[in-house]
Short mmCIF file of C-alpha atoms in Angstrom, two decimals:
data_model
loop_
_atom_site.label_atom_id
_atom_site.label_comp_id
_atom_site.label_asym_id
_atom_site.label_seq_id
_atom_site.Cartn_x
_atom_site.Cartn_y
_atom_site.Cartn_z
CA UNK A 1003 -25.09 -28.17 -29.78
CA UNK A 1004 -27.56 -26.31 -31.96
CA UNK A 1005 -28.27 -26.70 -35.14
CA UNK A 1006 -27.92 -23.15 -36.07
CA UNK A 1007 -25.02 -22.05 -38.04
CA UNK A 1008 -22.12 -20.70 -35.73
CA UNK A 1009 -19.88 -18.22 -35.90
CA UNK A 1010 -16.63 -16.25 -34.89
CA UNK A 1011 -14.87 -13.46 -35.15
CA UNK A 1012 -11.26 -13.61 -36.53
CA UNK A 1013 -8.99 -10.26 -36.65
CA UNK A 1014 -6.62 -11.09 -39.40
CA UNK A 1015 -4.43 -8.24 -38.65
CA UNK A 1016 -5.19 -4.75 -37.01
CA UNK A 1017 -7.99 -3.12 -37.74
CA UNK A 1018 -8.90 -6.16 -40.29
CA UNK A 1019 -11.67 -8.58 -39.00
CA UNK A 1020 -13.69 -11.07 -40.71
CA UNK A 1021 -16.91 -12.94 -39.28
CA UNK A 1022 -16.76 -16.77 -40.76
CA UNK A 1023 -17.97 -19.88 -39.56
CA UNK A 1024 -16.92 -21.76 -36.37
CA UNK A 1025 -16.41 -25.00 -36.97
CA UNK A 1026 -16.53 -26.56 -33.23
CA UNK A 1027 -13.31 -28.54 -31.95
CA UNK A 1028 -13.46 -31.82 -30.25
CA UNK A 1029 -11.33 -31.45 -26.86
CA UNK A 1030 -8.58 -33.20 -26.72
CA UNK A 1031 -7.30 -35.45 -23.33
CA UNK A 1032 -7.91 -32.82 -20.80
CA UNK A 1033 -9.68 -30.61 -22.20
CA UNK A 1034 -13.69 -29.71 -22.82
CA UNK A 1035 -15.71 -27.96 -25.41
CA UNK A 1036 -17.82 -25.00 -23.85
CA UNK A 1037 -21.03 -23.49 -25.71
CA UNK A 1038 -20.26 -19.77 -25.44
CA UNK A 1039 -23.37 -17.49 -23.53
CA UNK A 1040 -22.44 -14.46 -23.22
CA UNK A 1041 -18.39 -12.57 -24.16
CA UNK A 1042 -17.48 -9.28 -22.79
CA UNK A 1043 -15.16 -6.48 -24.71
CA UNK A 1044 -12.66 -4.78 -22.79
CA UNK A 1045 -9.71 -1.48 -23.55
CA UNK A 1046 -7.03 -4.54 -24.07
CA UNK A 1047 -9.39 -6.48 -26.75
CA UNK A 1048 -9.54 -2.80 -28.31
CA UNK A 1049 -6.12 -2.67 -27.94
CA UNK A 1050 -5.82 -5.75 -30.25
CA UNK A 1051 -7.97 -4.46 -33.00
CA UNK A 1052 -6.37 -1.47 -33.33
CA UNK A 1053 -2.79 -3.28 -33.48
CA UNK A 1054 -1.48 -1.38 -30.07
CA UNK A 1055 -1.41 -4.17 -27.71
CA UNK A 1056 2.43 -4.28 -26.49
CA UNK A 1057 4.16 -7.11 -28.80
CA UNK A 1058 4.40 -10.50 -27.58
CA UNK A 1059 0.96 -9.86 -25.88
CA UNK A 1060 -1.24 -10.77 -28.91
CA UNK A 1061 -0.51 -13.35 -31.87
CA UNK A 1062 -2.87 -12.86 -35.17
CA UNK A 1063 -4.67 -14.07 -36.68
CA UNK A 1064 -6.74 -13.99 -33.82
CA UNK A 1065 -10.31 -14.91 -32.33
CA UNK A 1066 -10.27 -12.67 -29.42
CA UNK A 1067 -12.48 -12.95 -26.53
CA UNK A 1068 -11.06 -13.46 -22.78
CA UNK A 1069 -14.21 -12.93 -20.81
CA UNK A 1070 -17.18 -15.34 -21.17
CA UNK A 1071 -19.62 -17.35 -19.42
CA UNK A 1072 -21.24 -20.64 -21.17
CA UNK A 1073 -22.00 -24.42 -20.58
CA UNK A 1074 -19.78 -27.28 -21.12
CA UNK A 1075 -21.12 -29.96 -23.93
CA UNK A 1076 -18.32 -31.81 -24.54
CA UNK A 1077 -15.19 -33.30 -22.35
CA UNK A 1078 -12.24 -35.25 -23.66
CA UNK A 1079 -10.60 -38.11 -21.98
CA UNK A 1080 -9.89 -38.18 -18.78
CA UNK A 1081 -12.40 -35.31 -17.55
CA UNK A 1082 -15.26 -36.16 -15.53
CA UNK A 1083 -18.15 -36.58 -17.37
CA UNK A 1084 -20.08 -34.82 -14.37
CA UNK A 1085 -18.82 -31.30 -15.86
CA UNK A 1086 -21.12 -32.18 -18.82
CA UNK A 1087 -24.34 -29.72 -18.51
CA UNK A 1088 -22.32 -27.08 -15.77
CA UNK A 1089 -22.74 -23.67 -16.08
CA UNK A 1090 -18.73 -22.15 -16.13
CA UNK A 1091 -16.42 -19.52 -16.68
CA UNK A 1092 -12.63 -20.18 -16.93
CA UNK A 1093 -9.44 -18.52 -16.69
CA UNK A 1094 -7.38 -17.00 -19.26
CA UNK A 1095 -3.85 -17.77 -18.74
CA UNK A 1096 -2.27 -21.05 -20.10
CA UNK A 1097 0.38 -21.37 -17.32
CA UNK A 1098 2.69 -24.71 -17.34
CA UNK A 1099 1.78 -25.67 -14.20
CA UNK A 1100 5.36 -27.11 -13.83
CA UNK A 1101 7.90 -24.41 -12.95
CA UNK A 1102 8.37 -22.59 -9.70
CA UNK A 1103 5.96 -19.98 -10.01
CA UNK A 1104 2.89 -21.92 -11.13
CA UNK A 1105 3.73 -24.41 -7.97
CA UNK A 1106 3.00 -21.54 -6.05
CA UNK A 1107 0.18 -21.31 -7.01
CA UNK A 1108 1.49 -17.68 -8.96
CA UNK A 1109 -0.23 -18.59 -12.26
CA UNK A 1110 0.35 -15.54 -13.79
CA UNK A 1111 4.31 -15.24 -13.40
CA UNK A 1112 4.58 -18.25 -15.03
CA UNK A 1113 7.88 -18.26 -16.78
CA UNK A 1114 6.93 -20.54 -19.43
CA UNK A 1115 6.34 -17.20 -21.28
CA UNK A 1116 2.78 -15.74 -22.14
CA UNK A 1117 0.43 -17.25 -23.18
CA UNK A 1118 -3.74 -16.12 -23.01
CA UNK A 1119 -7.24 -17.34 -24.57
CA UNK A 1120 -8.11 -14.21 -26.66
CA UNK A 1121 -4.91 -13.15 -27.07
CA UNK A 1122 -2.38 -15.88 -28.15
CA UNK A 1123 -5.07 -18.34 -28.06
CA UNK A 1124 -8.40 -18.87 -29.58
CA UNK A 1125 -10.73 -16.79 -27.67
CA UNK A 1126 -14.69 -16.85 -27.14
CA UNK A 1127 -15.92 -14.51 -29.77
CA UNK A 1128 -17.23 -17.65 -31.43
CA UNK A 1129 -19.98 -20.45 -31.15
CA UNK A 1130 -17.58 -22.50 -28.93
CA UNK A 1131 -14.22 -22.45 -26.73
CA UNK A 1132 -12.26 -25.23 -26.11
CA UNK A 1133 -9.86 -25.32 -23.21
CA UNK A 1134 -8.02 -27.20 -20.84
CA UNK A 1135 -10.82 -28.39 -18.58
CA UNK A 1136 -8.34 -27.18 -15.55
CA UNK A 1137 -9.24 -24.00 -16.24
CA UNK A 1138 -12.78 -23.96 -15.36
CA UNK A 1139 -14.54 -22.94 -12.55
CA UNK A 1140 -18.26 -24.42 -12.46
CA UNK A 1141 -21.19 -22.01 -10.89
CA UNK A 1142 -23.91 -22.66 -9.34
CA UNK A 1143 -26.88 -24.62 -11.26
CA UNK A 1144 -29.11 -21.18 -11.02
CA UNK A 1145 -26.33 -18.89 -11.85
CA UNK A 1146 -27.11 -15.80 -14.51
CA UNK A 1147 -24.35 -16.36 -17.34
CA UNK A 1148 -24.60 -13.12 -18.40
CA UNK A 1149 -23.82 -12.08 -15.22
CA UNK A 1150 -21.45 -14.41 -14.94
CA UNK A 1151 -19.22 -12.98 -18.49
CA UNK A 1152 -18.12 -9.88 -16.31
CA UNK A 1153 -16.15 -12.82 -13.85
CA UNK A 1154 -12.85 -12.14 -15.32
CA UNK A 1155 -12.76 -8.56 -14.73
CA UNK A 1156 -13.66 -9.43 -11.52
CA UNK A 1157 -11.05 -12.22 -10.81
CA UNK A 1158 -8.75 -9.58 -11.40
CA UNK A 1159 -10.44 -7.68 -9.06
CA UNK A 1160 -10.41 -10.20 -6.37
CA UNK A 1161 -6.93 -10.50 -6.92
CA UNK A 1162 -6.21 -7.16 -5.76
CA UNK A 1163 -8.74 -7.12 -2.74
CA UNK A 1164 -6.53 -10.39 -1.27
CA UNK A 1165 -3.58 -8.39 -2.03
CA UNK A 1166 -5.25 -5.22 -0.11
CA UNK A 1167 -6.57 -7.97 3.12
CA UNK A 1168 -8.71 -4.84 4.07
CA UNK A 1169 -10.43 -5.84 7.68
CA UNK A 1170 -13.54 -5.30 9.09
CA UNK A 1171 -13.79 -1.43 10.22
CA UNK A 1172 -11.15 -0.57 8.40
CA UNK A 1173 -11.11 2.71 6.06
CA UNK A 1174 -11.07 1.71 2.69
CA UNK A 1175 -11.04 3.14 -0.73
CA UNK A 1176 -11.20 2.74 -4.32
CA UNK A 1177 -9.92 5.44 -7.30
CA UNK A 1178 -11.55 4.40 -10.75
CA UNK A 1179 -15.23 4.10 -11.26
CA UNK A 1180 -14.93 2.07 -14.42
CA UNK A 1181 -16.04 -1.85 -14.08
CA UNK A 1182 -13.19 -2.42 -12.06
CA UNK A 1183 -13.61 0.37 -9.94
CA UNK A 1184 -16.93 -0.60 -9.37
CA UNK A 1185 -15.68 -4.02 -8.50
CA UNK A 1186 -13.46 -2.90 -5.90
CA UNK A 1187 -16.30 -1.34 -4.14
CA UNK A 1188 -18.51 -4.55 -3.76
CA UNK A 1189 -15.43 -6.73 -2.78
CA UNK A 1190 -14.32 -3.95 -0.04
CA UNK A 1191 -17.97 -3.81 0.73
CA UNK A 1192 -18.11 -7.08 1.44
CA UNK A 1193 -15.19 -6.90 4.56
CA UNK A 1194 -17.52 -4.45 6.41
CA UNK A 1195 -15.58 -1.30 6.56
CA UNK A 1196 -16.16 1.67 8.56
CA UNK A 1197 -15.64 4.13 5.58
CA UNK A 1198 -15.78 3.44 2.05
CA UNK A 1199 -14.59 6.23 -0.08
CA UNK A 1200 -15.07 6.06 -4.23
CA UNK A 1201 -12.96 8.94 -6.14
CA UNK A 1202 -13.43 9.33 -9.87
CA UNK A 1203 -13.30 12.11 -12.61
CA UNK A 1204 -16.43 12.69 -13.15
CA UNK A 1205 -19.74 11.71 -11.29
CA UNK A 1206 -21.72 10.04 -13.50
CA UNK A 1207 -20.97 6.57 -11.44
CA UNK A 1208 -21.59 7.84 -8.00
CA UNK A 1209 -25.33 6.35 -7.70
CA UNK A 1210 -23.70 3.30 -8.89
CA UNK A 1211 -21.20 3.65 -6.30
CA UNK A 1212 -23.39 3.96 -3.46
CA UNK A 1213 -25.88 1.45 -5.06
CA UNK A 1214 -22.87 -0.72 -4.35
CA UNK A 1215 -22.15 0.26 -0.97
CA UNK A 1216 -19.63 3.64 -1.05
CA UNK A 1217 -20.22 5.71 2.08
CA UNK A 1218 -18.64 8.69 0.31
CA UNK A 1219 -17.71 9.87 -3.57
CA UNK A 1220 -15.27 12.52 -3.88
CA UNK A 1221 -13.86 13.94 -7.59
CA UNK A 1222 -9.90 13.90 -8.05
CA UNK A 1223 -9.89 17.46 -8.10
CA UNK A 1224 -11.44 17.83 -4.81
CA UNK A 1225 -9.72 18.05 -1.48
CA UNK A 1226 -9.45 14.59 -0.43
CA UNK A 1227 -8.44 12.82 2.16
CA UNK A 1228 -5.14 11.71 4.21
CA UNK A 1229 -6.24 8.43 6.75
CA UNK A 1230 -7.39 5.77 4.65
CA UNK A 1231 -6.07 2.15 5.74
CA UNK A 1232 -6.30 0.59 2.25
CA UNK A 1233 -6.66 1.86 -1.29
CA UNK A 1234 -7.22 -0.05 -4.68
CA UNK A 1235 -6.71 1.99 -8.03
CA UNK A 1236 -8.39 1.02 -10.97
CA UNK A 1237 -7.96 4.16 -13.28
CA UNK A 1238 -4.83 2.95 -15.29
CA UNK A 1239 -3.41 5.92 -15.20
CA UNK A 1240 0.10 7.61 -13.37
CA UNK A 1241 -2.52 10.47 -11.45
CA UNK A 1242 -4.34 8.12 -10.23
CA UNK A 1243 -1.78 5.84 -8.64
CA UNK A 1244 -0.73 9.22 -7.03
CA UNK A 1245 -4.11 10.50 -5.76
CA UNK A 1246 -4.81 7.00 -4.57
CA UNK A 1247 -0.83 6.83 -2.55
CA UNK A 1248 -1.79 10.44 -1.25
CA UNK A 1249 -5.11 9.00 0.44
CA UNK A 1250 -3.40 6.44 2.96
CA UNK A 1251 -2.52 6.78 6.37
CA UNK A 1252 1.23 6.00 7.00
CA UNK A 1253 1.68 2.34 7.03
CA UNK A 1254 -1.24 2.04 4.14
CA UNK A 1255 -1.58 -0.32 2.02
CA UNK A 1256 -2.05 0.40 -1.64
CA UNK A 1257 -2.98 -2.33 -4.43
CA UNK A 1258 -2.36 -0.70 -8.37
CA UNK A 1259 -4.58 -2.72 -11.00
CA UNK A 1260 -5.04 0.17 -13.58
CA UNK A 1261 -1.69 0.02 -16.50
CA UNK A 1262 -0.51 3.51 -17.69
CA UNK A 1263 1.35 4.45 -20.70
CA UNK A 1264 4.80 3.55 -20.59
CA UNK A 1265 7.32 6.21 -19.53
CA UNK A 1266 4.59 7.56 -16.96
CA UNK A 1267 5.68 9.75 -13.96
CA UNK A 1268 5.28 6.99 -11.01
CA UNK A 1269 5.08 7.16 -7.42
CA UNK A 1270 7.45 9.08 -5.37
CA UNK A 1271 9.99 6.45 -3.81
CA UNK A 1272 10.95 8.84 -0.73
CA UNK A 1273 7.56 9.05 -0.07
CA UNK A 1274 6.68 5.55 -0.12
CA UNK A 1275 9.54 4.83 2.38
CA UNK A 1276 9.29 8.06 4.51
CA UNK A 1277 5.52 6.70 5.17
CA UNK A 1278 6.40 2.99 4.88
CA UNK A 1279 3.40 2.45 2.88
CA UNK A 1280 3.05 -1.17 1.65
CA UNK A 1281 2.65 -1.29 -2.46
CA UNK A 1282 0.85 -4.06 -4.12
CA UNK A 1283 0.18 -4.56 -8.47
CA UNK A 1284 -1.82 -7.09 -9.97
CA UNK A 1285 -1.91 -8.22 -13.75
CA UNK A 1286 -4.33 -10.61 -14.33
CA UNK A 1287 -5.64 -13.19 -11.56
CA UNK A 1288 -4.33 -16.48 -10.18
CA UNK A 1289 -6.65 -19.79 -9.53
CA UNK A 1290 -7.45 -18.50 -5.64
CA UNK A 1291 -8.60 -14.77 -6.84
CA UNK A 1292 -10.65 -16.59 -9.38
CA UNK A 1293 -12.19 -19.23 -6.84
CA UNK A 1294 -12.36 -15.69 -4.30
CA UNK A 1295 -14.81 -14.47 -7.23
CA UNK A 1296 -16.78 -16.99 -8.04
CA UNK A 1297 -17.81 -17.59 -4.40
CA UNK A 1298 -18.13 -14.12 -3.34
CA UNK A 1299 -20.85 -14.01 -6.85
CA UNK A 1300 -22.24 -17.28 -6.23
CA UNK A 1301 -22.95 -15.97 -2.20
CA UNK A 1302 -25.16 -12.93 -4.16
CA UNK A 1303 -22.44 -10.48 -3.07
CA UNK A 1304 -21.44 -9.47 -6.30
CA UNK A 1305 -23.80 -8.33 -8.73
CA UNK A 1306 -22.12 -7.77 -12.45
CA UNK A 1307 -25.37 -6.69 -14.31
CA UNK A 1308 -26.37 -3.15 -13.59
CA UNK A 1309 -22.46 -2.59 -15.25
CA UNK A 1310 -23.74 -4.31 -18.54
CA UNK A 1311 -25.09 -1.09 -20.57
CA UNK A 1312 -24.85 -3.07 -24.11
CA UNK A 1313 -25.81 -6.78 -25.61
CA UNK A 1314 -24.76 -7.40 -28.97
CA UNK A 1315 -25.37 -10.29 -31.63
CA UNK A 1316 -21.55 -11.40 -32.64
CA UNK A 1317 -22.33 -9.64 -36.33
CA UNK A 1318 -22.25 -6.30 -34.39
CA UNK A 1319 -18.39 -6.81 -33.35
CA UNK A 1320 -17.11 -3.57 -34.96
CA UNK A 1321 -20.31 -1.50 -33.39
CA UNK A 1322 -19.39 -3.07 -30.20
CA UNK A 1323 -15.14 -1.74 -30.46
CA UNK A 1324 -17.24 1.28 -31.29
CA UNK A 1325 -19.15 1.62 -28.13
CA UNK A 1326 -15.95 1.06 -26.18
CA UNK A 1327 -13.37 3.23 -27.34
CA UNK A 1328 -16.09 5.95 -27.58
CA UNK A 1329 -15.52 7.62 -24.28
CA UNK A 1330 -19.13 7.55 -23.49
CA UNK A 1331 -19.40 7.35 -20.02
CA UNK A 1332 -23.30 6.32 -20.71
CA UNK A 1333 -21.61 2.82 -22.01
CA UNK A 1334 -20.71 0.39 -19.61
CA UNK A 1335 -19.77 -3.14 -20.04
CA UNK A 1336 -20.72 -4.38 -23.80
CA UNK A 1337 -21.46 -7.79 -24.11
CA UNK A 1338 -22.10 -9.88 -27.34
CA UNK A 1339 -24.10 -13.30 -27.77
CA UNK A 1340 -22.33 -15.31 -30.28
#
């Protein structure tokens, strides 16, 4: 570790934050110590400074920070040493790995209860993480780990493209041009479809979206659309679940990642049977989305950087909520180097 004094971010309470020193912590049997590269800031770690994340979801005082990228320099007992030096990212959930669900490999049911690093857990706005070594998922030795911080948006991601099993030549398409959005369109790239259709609000992502391989980009308010095979939303919102059920064929399947307000006007139930369209959600992502991710980025078919619009110093934390909440759709994925 450096010499260099290191620090973290702690939100006492919402909308109360202090930057102090981080003080690293040995792992424990288990567990290993990563040095932190690179942590990204996403709508839910907003969520947490503002004090609106649903309750039982976050636990202050908190160091928040749930997508990162770093090397290990430390492992407790029984860890291989050989993890020592390896570029990694990890997963966020804390699952038991004892009851039904997490035996099936359904990490994120676990019904243990909820538990999450940056949330309930200490996060990676700070120097160092340390985590159960289980967790991790090495990359490869030459592996960009700034790149590499935008892999947990895009477990999630991969999550809902195994859900969606588009095929090759299918008709696919994606509603949400946000980092997830843009996800979706390099993992459905990546099957070979015939047609790949992005539909947002607005169009300043559509050279992005054909950058990443889109065939078409169509705005909600357009006439879209009525054949599509499969369809992954991203938008998080009750419109967009709609707009992206109204674009499949009957006998479609549909994969929801985006979460709307509570209360929302859904999906209309007659229509999903009358059509017999097959309805998938994802929250989070289990071990095999995450190992999906990692090889589909280590095989240089998923490139996370030309999403990264912002690299702060961990000092610029509140800038950095800023940027995010702002609206701006000239800011992208902000990143911060502790």
């Amino acid at each position: 570790m450096s010499a260099r004094t290191l620090r973290q971010v702690v939100i006492e309470a919402p909308g109360a934050h202090r930057l102090v020193e981080h003080t690293p912590r040995d792992p424990g049997p288990g567990e290993a110590l990563v040095a932190v590269h690179a942590v990204g800031i996403c709508g839910s770690d907003r969520e947490v400074y503002q004090g609106n994340r649903p309750e039982g979801y976050v636990r202050y005082p908190l160091t928040p920070g749930h997508e990162w990228s770093g090397t290990v320099a430390k492992v407790g007992p029984g860890v291989p040493a050989s993890l020592v030096g390896r570029k990694v990212v990890g997963e966020g959930f804390r699952n038991c790995q004892v009851c039904e669900r997490c035996h099936a490999g359904e990490t994120t049911l676990c019904t243990a209860g909820y538990e999450e690093t940056g949330f309930t857990q200490p996060g990676a706005m700070a120097g160092t993480l340390t985590l159960p070594a289980r967790l991790l998922h090495p990359l490869p030795d030459g592996a960009d780990l700034t790149a590499a911080a935008l892999l947990e948006p895009a477990a999630c991601v991969a999550a809902a493209a195994l859900k969606a099993n588009a095929r090759p030549g299918e008709r696919v398409a994606v509603v949400g041009t946000g980092t997830l959005g843009m996800f979706a369109v390099q993992f459905l790239k990546a099957i070979s479809p015939v047609e790949l259709l992005v539909v947002g609000t607005g169009r300043d992502r559509e050279a992005l979206s054909r950058q990443f391989g889109a065939t078409d980009f169509r705005l909600r308010d357009q006439e879209l659309p009525e054949d599509y095979d499969v369809v992954i939303e991203t938008a998080g919102s009750a419109s967009a679940a709609r707009t992206a059920a109204s674009l499949l064929r009957r006998g479609g399947r549909l994969v929801l990642t985006g979460i709307p307000a509570p209360g929302a006007d859904g999906l209309d139930p007659t229509d999903l049977v009358v059509r017999q369209l097959e309805v998938h959600t994802v929250f989070g992502a289990p071990p095999d989305a995450w190992a999906h991710a990692v090889r589909v980025f280590g095989a240089g078919l998923l490139d996370p950087l030309p999403l990264v619009t912002h690299e702060l110093p961990l000092t610029e934390f509140p800038q950095a909520i800023e940027l995010v909440g702002a609206g701006d759709p000239k800011v992208g994925k902000v990143l911060l180097h502790p």
